[in-house]
Coordinates of C-alpha atoms in Angstrom, one line a residue:
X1 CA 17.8 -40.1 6.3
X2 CA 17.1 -37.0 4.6
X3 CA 13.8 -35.0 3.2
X4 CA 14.0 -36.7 0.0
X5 CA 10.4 -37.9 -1.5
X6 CA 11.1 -41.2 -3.0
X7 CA 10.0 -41.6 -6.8
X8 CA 7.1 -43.6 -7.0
X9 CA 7.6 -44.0 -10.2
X10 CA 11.2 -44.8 -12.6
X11 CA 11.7 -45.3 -15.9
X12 CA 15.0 -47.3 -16.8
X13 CA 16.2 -47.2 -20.5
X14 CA 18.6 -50.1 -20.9
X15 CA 17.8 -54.1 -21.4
X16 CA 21.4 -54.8 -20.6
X17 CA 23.0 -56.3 -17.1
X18 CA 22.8 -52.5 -15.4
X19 CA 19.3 -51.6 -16.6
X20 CA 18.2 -54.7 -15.9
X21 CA 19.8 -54.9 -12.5
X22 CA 18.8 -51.6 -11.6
X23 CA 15.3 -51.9 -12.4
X24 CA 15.1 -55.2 -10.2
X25 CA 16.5 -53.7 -7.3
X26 CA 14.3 -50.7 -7.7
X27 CA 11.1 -52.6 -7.7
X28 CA 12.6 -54.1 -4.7
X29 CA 12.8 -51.0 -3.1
X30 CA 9.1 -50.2 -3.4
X31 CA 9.2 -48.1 -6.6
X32 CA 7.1 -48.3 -9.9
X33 CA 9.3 -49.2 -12.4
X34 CA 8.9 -49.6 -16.2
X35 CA 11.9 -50.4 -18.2
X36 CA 12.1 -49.5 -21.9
X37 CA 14.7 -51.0 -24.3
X38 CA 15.9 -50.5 -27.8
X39 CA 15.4 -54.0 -29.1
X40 CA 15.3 -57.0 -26.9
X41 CA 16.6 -58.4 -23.6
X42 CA 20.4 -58.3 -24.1
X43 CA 20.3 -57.5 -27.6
X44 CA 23.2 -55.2 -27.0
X45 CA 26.8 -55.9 -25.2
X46 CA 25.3 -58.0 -22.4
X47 CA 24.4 -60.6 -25.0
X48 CA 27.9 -60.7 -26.1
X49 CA 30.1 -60.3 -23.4
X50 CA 32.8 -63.0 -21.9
X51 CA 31.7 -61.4 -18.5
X52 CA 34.5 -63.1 -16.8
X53 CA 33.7 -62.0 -12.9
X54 CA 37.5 -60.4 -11.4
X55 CA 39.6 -57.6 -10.3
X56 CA 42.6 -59.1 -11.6
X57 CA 45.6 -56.6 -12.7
X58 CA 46.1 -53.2 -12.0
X59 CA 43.2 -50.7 -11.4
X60 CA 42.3 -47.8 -9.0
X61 CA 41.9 -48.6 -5.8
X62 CA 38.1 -47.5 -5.2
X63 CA 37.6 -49.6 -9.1
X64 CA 38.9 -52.5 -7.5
X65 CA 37.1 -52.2 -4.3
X66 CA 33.5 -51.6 -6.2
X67 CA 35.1 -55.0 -8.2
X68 CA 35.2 -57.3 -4.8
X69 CA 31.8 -56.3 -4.0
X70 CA 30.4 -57.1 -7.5
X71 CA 32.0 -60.3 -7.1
X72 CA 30.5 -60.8 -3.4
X73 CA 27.3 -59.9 -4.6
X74 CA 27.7 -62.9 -7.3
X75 CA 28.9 -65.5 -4.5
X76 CA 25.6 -64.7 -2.4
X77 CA 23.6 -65.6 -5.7
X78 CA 25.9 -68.7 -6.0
X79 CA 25.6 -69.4 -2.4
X80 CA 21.7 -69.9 -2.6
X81 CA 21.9 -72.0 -5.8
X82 CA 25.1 -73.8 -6.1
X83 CA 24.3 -76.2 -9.2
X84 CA 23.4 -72.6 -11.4
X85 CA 24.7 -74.1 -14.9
X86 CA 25.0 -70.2 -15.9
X87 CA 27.3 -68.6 -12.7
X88 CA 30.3 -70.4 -11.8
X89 CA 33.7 -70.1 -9.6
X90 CA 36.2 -72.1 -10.6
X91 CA 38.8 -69.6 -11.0
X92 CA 40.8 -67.8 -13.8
X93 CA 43.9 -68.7 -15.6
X94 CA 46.4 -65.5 -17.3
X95 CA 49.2 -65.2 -19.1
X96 CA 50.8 -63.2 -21.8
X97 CA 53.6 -63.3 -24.6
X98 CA 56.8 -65.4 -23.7
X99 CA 58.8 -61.6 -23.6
X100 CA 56.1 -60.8 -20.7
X101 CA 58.2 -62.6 -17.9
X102 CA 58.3 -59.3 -15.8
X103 CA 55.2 -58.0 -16.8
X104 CA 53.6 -60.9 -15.4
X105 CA 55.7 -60.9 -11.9
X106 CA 54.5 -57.2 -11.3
X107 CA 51.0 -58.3 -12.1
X108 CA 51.0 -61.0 -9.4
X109 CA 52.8 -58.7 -6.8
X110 CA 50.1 -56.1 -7.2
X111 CA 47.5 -58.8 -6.8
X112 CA 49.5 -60.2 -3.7
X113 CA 49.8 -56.5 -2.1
X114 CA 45.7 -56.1 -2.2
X115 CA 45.0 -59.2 -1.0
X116 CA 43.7 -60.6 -4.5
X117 CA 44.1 -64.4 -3.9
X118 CA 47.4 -64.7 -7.1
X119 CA 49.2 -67.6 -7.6
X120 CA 52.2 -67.4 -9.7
X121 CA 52.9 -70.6 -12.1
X122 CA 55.5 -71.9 -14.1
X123 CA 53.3 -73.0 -17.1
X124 CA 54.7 -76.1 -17.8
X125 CA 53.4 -76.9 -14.2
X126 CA 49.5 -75.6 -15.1
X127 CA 48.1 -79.1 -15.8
X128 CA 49.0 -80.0 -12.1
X129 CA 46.1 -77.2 -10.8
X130 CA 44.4 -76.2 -14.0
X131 CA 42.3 -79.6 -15.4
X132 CA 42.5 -79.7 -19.1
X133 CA 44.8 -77.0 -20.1
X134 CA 47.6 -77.7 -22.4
X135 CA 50.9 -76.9 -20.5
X136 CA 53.1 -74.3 -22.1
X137 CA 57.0 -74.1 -22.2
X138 CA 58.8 -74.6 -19.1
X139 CA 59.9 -71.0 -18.1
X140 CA 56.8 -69.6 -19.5
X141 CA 54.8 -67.7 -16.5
X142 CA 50.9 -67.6 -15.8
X143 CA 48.8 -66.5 -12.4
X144 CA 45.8 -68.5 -11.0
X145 CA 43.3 -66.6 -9.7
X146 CA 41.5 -69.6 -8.1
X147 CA 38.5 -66.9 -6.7
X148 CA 37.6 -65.7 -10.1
X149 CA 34.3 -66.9 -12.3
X150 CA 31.7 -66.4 -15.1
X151 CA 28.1 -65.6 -15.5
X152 CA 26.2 -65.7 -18.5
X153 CA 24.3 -62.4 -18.8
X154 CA 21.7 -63.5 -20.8
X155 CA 20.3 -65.8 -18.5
X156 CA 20.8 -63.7 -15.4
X157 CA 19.0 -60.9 -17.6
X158 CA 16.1 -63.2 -17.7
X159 CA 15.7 -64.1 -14.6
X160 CA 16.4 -60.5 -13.1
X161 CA 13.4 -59.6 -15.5
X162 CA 11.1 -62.3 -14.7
X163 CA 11.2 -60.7 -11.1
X164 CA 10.4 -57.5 -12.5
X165 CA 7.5 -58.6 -14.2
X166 CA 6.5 -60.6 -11.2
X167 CA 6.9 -57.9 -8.8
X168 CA 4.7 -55.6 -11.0
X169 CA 7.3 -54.0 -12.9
X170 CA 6.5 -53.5 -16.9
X171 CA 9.2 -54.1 -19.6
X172 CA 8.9 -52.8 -22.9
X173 CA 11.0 -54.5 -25.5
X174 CA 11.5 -53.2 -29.3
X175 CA 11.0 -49.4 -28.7
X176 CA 13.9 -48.4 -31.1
X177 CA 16.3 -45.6 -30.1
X178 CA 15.0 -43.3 -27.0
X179 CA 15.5 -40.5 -25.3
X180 CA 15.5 -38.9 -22.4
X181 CA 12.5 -36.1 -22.1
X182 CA 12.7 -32.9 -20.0
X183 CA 10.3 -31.2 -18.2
X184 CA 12.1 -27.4 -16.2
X185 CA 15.3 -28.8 -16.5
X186 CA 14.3 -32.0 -14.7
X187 CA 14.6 -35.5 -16.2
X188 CA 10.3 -36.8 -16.6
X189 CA 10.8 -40.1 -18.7
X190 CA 11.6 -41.6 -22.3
X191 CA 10.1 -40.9 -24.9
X192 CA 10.3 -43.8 -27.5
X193 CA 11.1 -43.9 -31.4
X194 CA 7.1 -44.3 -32.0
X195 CA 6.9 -40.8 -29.7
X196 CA 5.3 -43.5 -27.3
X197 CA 6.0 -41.7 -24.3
X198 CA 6.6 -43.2 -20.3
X199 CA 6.9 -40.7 -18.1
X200 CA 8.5 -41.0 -14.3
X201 CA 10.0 -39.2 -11.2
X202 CA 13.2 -40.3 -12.2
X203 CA 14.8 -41.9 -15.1
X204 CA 18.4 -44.1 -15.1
X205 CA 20.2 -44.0 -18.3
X206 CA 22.2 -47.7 -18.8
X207 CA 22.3 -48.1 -22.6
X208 CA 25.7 -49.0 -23.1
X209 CA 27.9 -48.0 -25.7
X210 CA 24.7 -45.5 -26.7
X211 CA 24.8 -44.0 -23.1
X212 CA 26.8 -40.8 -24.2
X213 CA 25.4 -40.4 -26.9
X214 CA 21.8 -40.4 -25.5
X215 CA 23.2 -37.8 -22.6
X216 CA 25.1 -35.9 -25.1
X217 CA 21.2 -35.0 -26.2
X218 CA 20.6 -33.7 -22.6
X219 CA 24.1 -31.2 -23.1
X220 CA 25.5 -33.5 -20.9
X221 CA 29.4 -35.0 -22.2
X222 CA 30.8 -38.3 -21.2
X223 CA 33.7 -39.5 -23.5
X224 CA 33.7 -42.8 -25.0
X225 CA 36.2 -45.5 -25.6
X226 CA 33.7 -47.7 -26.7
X227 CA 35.9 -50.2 -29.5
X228 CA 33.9 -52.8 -31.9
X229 CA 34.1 -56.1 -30.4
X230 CA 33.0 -60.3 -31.6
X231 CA 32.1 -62.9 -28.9
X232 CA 31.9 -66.5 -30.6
X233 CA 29.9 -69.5 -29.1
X234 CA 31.3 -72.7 -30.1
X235 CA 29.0 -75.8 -30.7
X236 CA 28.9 -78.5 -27.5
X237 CA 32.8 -79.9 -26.8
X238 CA 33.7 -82.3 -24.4
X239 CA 36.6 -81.1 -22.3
X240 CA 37.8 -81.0 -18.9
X241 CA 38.2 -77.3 -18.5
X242 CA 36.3 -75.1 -16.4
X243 CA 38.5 -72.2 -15.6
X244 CA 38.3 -69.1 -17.6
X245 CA 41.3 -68.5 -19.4
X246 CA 43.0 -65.3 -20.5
X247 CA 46.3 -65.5 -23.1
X248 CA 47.5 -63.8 -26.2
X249 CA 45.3 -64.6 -28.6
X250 CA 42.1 -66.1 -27.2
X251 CA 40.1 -65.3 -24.2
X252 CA 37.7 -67.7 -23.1
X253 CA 35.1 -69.3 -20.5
X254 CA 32.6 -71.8 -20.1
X255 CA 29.0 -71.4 -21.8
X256 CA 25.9 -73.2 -20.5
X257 CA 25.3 -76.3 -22.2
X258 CA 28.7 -77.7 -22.9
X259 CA 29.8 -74.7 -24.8
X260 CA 32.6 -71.7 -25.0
X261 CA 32.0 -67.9 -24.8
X262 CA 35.5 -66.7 -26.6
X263 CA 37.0 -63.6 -27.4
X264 CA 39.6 -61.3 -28.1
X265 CA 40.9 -57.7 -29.4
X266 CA 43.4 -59.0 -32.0
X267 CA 41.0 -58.7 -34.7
X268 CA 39.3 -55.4 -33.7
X269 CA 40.5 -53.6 -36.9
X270 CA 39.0 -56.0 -38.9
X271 CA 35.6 -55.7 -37.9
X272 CA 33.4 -53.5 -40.2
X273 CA 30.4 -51.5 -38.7
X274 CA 27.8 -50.5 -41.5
X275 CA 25.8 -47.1 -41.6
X276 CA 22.7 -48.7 -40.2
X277 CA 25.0 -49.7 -37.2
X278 CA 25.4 -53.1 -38.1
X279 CA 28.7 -54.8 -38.2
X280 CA 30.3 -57.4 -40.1
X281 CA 33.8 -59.6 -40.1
X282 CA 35.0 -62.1 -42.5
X283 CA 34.8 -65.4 -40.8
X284 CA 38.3 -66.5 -41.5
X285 CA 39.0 -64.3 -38.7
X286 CA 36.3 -66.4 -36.4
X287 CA 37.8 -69.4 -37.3
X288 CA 41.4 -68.0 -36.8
X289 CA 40.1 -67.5 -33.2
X290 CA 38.4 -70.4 -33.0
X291 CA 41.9 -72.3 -33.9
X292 CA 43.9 -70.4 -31.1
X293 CA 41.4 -71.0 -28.6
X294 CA 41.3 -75.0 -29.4
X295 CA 44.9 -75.3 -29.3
X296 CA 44.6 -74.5 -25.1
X297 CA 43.2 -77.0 -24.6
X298 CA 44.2 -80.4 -24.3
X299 CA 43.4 -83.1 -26.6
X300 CA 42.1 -83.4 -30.4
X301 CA 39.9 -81.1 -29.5
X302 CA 38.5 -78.3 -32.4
X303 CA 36.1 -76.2 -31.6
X304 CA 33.6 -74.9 -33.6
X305 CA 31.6 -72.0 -34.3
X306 CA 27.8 -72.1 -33.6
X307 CA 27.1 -68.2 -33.7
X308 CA 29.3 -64.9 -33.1
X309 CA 27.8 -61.1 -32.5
X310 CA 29.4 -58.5 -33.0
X311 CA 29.4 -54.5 -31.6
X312 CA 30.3 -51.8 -29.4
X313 CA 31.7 -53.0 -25.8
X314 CA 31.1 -50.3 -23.5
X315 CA 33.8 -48.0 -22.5
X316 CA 34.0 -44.9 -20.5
X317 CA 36.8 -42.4 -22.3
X318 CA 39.2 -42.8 -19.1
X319 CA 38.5 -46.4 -18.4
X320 CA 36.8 -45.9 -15.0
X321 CA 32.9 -46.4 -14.4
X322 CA 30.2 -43.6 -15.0
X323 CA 27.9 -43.6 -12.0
X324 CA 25.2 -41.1 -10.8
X325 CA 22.9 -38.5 -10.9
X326 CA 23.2 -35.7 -13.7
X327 CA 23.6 -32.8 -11.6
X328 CA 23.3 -30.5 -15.0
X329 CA 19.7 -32.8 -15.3
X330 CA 18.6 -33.7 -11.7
X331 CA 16.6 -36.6 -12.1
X332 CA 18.6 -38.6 -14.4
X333 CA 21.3 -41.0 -13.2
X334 CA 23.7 -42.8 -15.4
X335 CA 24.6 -46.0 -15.5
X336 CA 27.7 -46.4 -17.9
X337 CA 30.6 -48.6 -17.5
X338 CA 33.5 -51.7 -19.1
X339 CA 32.6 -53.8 -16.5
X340 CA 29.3 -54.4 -16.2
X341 CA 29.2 -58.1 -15.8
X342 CA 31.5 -57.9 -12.6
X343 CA 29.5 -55.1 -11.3
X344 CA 26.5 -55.6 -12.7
X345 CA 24.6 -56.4 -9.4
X346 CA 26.1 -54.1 -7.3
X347 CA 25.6 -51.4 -9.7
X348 CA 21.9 -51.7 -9.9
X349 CA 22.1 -52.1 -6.0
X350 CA 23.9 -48.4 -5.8
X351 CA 22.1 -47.0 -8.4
X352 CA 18.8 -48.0 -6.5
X353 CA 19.8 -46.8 -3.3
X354 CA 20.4 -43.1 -5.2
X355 CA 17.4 -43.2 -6.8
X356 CA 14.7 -43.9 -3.8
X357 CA 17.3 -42.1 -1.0
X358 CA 17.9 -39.0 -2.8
X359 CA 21.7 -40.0 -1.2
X360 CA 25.1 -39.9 -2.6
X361 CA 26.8 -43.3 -1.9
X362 CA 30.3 -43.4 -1.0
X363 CA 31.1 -46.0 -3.2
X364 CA 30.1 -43.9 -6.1
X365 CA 32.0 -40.5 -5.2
X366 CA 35.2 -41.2 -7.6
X367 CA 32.6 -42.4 -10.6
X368 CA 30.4 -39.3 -10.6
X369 CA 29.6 -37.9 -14.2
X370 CA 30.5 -34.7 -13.0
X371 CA 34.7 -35.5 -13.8
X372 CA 34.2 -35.1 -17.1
X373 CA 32.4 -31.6 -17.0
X374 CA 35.0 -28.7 -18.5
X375 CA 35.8 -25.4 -16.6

């Protein structure tokens, strides 16, 4: 314990997975929490993510550890609700281009060598543990990660938020773009694009790809990777397949109501953002994907487009998560990273515990904002 007054009240700036999550577990925790958004509940990357849940491939070994518990923190939420249409373990499929033989071999031995459950296939031989996949050459390679899963963020969003309001919490949707306001160096709340003002003890920044760009505002620099991004849901197929499936040219997973959540970074360049931050893509690049991700699957099956988004996916300039308190603005902790589906729970949980302990947590030491700071 230490002498650390817990805020009694926070305001979180963010309706995405971290924000969200944050501000739930806060509220748990005893504090008065308002959360202020830009637009609406997952209006931003959370809406349009394929928030496959994994520590698959090669990462840093505190990464992946944060990774397993995001994923743990997922199977408790399955364990108390196992017919959830919207969060779902039935594992993960990879593979990549028929050159990628070795590629794919070291991928599965680093899996194997952290105890990652990896299982190494001969594609042809997919159909025999993979229900609904077309089978690939014989010689061609892909892992199983039979542990793996989805979520759809949306509908976690809403009920994480539901509990906010329910717990006395107060969410403010459509404010436009905020910032963070300062009161003798000290972070005091968010002020708004109407000047509407919500002041706090404490305030979390976890706005996605806008996150360094609202702490740049504060003096504070955190590099962004940030690339412009499309998620596609198809219109209701019927199809055997319930794995999430990573290849080449088409990523995708299951979607509530008989649908898929695909997407890729093929097309990246092709993607258009407007002045008024608004993007665009010519939809022969939508049904391009659409065509690569029906020819997985097994069947006359075509899938079709019902709506895509498109926008900046979150990225931290070195790849690794942005955690913790602003030690150039105490106050204000950060919330900024690429995963935020897989870690979106545990996030909020860790972010929580900093904000009403006044404690560093261990997890959190190799993520600290701090790394980027310049001699």
């Amino acid at each position: 314990m230490t002498d650390h007054t817990a805020p009694a009240r926070v305001v979180v700036l963010g309706g995405g997975i971290l924000g969200v999550s944050t501000a739930a577990h806060l509220v748990r925790g005893g504090a008065e929490v308002v959360l202020v958004t830009e637009a609406e509940l997952a209006s931003g990357a959370s809406g349009r993510s394929l928030s496959w849940l994994n520590s698959a491939g090669a990462r840093s070994g505190p990464y992946h550890l944060l990774r397993l518990l995001g994923i743990d923190r997922y199977r408790t939420l399955f364990a108390a609700d196992p017919a959830l249409e919207w969060l779902r373990f039935d594992g993960g499929l990879w593979w990549t281009t028929p050159d990628g033989a070795e590629r794919t071999r070291a991928r599965h031995e680093h899996e194997i060598e952290r105890g990652y459950e990896s299982h190494l296939l001969d594609r042809a031989d997919i159909g025999g543990r993979v229900a609904g996949v077309r089978a690939g050459p014989r010689g061609g390679l892909a892992i199983h990660n039979p542990g793996e899963g989805w979520v759809s963020l949306p509908h976690l969003i809403r009920e994480l938020a539901d509990e906010l309001v329910r717990r006395g919490g107060r969410l403010v949707t459509g404010a436009g773009r905020c910032s963070v306001t300062v009161e003798n160096g000290r972070a005091r709340g968010v002020r708004t694009a109407d000047g509407t003002s919500w002041s706090g003890d404490a305030v979390v920044v976890a706005c996605g790809a806008q996150t360094p760009s609202v702490l740049a505002e504060l003096g504070v620099n955190v590099p962004d990777a940030s690339p412009l991004s499309m998620l596609v849901v198809t219109e209701p197929v019927e199809t055997e397949v319930v794995t999430v499936l990573n290849t080449p040219r088409a990523a995708m997973r299951p979607n509530p109501g008989s649908t898929f959540a695909i997407d890729h970074s093929w097309y990246e360049e092709h993607i258009v953002e407007h002045e008024d931050g608004s993007c665009s893509i010519d939809e022969a690049y939508v049904k391009e994907l659409l065509a690569e991700a029906s020819a997985l699957l097994q069947g006359e099956v075509s899938l079709q487009a019902a709506s895509w988004r498109l926008g900046r996916k979150p990225i931290p300039g070195d790849g690794e998560p942005v955690f913790g308190e602003l030690e150039a603005v105490p106050g204000c902790h950060v919330a900024f990273t690429h995963s935020g589906a897989t870690l979106g729970l545990i996030a909020g949980e860790l972010t929580a515990y900093e904000v009403l302990t006044g404690a560093r947590h261990p997890l959190l030491k190799d993520f600290r904002p701090e790394r980027f700071a310049t001699g």
